[in-house]
Coordinates of C-alpha atoms and ligand atoms in Angstrom, one line a residue:
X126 CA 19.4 -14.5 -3.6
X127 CA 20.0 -14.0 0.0
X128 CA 17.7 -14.6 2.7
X129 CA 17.9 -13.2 6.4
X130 CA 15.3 -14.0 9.0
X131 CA 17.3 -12.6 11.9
X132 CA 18.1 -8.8 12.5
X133 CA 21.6 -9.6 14.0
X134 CA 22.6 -11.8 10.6
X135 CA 21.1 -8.9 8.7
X136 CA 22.5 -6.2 10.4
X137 CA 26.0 -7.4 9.3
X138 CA 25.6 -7.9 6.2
X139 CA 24.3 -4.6 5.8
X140 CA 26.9 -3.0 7.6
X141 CA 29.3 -3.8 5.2
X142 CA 27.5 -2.9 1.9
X143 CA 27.6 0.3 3.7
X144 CA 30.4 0.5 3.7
X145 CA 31.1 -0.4 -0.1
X146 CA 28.5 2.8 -0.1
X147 CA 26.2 1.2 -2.1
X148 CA 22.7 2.8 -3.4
X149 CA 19.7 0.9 -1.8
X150 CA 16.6 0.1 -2.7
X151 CA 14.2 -1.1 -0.4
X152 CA 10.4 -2.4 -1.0
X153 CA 8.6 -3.5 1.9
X154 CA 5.7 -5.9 1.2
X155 CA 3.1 -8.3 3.1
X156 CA 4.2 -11.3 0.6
X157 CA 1.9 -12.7 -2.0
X158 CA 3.6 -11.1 -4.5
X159 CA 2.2 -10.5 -7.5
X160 CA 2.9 -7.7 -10.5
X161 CA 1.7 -4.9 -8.9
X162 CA 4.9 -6.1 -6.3
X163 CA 7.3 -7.0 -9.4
X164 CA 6.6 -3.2 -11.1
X165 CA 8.4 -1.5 -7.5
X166 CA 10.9 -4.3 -7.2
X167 CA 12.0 -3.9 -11.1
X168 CA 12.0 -0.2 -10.7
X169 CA 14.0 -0.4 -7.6
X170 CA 16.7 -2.1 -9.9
X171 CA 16.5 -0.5 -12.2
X172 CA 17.5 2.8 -9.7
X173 CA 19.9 1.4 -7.3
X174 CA 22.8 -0.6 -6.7
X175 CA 21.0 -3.3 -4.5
X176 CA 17.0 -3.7 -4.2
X177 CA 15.9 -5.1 -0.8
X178 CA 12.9 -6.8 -0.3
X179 CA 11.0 -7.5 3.2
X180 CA 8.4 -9.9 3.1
X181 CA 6.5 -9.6 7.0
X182 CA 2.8 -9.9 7.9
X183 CA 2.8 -7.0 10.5
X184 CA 0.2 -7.8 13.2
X185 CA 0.7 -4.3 14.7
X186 CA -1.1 -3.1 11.2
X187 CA -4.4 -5.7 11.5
X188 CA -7.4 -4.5 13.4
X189 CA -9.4 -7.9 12.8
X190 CA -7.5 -11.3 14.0
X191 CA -9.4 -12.7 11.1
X192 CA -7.8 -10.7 8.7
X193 CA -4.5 -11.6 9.8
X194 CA -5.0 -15.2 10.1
X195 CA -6.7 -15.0 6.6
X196 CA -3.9 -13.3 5.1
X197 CA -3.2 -14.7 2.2
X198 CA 0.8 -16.0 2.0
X199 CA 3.1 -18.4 -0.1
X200 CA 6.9 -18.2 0.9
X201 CA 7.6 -20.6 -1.5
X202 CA 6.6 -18.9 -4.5
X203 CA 7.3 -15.6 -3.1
X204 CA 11.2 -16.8 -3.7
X205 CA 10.9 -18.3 -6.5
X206 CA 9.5 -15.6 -8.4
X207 CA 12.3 -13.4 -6.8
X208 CA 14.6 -15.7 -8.2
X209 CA 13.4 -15.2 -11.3
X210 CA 13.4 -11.7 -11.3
X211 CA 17.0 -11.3 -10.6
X212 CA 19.4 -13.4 -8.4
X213 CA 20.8 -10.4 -6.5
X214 CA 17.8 -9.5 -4.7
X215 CA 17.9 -9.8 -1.1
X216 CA 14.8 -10.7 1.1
X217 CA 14.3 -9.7 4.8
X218 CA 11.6 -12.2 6.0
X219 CA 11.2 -12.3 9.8
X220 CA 9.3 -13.6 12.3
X221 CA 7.2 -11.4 14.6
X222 CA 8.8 -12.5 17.7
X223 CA 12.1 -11.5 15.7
X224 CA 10.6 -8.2 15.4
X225 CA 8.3 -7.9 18.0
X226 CA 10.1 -10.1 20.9
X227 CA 7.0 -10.8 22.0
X228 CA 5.7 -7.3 22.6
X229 CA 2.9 -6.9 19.8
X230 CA 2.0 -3.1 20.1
X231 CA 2.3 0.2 18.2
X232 CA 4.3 3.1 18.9
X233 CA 2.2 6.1 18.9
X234 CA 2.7 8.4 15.9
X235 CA 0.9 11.5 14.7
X236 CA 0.0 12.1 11.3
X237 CA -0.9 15.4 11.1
X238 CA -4.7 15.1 10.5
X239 CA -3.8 12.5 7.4
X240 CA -5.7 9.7 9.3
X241 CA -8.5 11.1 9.9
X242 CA -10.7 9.6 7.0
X243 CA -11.3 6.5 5.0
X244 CA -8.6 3.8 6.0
X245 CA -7.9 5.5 9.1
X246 CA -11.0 6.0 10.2
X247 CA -12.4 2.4 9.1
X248 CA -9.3 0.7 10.2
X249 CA -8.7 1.9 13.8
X250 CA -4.9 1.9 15.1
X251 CA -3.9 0.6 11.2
X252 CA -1.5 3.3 10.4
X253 CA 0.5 3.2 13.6
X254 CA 0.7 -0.1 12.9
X255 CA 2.2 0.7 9.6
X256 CA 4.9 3.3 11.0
X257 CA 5.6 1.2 13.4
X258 CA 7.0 -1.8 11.2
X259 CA 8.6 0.7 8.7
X260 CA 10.6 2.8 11.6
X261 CA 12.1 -0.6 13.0
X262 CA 12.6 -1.6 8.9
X263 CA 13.8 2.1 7.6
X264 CA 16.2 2.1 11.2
X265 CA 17.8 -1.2 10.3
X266 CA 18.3 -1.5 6.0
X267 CA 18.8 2.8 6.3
X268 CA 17.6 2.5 2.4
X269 CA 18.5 5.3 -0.2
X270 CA 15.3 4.8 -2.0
X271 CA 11.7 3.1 -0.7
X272 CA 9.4 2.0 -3.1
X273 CA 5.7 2.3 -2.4
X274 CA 2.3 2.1 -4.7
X275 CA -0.4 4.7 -5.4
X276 CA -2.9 1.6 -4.8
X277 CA -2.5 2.6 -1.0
X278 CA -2.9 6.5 -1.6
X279 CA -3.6 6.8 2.0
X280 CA -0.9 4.9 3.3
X281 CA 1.8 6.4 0.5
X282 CA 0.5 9.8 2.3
X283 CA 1.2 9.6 5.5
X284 CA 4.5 7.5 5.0
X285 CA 6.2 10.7 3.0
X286 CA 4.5 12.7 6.3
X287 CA 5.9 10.6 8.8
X288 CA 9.5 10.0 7.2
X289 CA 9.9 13.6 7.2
X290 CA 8.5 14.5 9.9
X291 CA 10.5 11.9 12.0
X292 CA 13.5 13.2 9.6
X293 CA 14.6 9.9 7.8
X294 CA 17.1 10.3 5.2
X295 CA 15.5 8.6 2.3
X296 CA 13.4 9.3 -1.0
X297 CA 10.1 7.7 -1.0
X298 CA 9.3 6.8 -4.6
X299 CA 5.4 6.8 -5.6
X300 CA 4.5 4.4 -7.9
X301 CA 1.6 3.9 -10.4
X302 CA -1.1 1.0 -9.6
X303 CA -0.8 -2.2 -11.7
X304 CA -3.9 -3.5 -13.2
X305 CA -5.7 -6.2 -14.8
X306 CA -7.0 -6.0 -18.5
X307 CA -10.1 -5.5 -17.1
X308 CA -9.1 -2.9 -14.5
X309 CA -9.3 -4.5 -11.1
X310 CA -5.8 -3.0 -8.8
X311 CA -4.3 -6.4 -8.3
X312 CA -3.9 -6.7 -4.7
X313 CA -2.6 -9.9 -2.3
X314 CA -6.2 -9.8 -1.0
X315 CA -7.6 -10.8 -4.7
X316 CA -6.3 -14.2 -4.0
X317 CA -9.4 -14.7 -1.7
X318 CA -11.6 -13.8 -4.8
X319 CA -13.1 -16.6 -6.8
X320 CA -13.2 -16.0 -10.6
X321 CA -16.3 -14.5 -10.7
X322 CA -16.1 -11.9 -7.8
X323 CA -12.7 -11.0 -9.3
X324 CA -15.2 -10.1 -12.6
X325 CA -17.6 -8.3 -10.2
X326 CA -14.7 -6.5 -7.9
X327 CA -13.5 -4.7 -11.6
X328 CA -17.0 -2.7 -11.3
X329 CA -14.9 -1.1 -8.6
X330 CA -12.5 0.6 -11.0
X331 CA -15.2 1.0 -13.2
X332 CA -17.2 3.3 -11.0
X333 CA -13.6 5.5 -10.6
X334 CA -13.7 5.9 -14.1
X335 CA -17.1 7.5 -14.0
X336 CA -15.8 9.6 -11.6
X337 CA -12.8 10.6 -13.7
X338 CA -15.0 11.1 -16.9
X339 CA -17.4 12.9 -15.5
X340 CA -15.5 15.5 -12.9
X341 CA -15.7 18.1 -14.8
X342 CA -19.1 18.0 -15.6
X343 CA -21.4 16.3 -12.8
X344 CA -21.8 18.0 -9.5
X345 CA -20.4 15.8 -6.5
X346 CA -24.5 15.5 -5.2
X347 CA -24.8 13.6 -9.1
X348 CA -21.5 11.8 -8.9
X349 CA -22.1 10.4 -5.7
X350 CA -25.8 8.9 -6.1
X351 CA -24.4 7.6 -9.4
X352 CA -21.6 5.5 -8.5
X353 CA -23.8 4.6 -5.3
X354 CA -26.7 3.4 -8.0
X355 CA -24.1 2.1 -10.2
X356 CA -22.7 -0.6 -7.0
X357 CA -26.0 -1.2 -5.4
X358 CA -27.0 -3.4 -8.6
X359 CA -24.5 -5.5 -7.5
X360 CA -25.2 -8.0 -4.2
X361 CA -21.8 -8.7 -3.7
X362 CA -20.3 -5.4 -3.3
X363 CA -21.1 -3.5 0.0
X364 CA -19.4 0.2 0.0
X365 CA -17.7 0.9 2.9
X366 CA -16.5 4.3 1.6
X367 CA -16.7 6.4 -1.2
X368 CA -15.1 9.7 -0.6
X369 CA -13.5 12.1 -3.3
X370 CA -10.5 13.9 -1.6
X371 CA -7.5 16.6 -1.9
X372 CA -4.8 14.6 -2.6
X373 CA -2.5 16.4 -0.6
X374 CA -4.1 16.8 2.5
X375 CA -6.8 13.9 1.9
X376 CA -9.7 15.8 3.2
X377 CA -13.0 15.0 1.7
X378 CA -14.3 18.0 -0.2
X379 CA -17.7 18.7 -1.8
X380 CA -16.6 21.9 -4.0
X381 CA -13.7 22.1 -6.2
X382 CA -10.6 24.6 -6.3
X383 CA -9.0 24.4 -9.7
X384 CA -5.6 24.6 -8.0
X385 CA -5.9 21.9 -6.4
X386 CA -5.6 18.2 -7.2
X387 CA -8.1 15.2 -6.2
X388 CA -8.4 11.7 -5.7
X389 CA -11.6 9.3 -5.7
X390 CA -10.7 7.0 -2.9
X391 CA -13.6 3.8 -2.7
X392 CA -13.3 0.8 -0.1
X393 CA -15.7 -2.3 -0.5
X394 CA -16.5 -5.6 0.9
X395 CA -16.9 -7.8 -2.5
X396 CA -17.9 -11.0 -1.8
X397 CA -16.5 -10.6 2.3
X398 CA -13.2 -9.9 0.8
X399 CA -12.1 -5.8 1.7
X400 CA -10.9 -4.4 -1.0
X401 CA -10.2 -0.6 -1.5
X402 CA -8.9 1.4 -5.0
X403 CA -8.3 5.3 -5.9
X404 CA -8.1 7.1 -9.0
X405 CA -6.2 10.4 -9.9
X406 CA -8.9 12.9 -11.1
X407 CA -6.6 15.2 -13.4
Ligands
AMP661 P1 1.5 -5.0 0.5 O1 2.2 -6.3 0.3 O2 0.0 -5.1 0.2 O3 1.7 -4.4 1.9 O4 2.1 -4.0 -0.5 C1 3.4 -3.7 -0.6 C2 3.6 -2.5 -1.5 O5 3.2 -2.8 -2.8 C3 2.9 -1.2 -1.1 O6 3.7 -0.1 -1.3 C4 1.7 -1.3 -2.0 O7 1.1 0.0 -2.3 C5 2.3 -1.8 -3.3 N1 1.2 -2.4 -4.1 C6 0.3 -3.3 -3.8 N2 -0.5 -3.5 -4.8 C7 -0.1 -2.7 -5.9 C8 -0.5 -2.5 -7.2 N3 -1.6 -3.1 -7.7 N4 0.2 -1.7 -8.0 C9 1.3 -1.0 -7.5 N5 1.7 -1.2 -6.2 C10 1.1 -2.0 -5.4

């Protein structure tokens, strides 16, 4: 496996798998990988000639210094478990002075209405963040194919928005959320969860399965007070939203259209650890 930490370094190599015109995949992550990460990276070899993986804490994306410092990483095993996967793979893991020379700040994006609710209401500035670090990655790898999870509905949203909007020449490829047995989205952030919170944070998914059970039958007045109920028995979880949306547009709605298609979308603080989850409700 090779690893860059500097654009220049990187920016030749890629230059000349470019011009071998080879098929890329790309799969930008955070680090603390874990199998929800594995299922894009083995789909993105699975697609492609070459699978790239960047592994970079963005700080543009964090609205809490906290959060950021608290992040969970392990470089170390990251690799390793890259390794494993296939030797070919080729991490991009930079610093944020590489990518930021100092100059820690968004660019200013519009999304067309797609962060208005839930994480970009909650999270202020976090999307521009997010296009931010994937114009400057997208600009440099140029990738054929970008592999992104339906764990981060929101953020998978307004990515295929803003690469077409802005006119990148890529696919983005949705992918399905990895779960525990149990149910609970595996997520970097779990990693702050003892045993037993990671037990209480599955009540999450279970409350999106009420939702999807019961869609067709509740009204949205019943479904709501029900999975309030459901998570108020449980001290640990404190909802920060619960919203069910259009999953095209992502606007909370209160009455159905049978056209269309919707998502329950939930965010919660379980045991001080933020956490958030969707389901598809068709
Ligand atoms: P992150 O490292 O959290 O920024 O995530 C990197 C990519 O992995 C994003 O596209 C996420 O949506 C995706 N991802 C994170 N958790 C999961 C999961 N449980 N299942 C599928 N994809 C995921």
């Amino acid at each position: 496996m090779i690893i860059f930490k500097k654009i220049v370094e990187f920016k030749n190599y890629l230059r000349k798998l470019k011009n071998k015109k080879k098929k890329i995949g790309f799969i930008p992550t955070m680090g603390a990988l874990h199998d929800g990460h594995f299922s894009l990276i083995s789909r993105s070899i699975s697609e492609n000639d070459l699978s790239i993986i960047s592994i970079f804490i963005n700080p543009t994306q964090f609205n809490n210094q906290n959060d950021l410092f608290s992040y969970p990483s392990d470089l170390k095993k990251d690799i390793n478990s890259l390794k494993i996967i296939s030797e070919n793979l080729i991490l991009f893991n930079p610093s944020s002075e590489e990518i930021y020379s100092g100059n820690i700040v968004s660019n200013v994006f519009s999304f067309g209405g797609l962060d208005k609710y839930m994480e970009g209401k909650f999270r202020k500035n976090h999307f521009q963040g997010v296009a931010t670090i994937l114009q400057k990655l997208f600009d440099l790898v140029k990738p054929d194919n970008v592999y992104f999870g339906e764990k981060d509905f929101q953020q998978l949203r307004i990515v295929e928005y803003f690469v077409s909007n802005l006119g990148f020449n890529l696919n983005i490829i949705r992918c399905k959320t990895i779960r525990t047995d149990d149910g609970l989205a595996l997520s970097s952030r779990n990693k702050k969860l003892d045993i037993s919170s990671q037990k209480i944070a599955t009540n999450l998914f279970k409350a999106l399965n009420f939702v999807k059970e019961n869609f067709d039958t509740l009204n949205f007045e019943k479904i709501y007070n029900k999975v309030r109920h459901f998570l108020s028995e449980f001290s640990e979880i404190k909802i920060e939203y619960f919203i069910i949306a259009d999953e095209k547009d992502l606007k909370p709605i209160k009455t159905k259209d049978k056209n269309k298609k919707y998502r329950a979308f939930i965010a919660a603080d379980v045991s001080g650890v933020r956490l958030i989850d969707n389901i598809k409700l068709y």
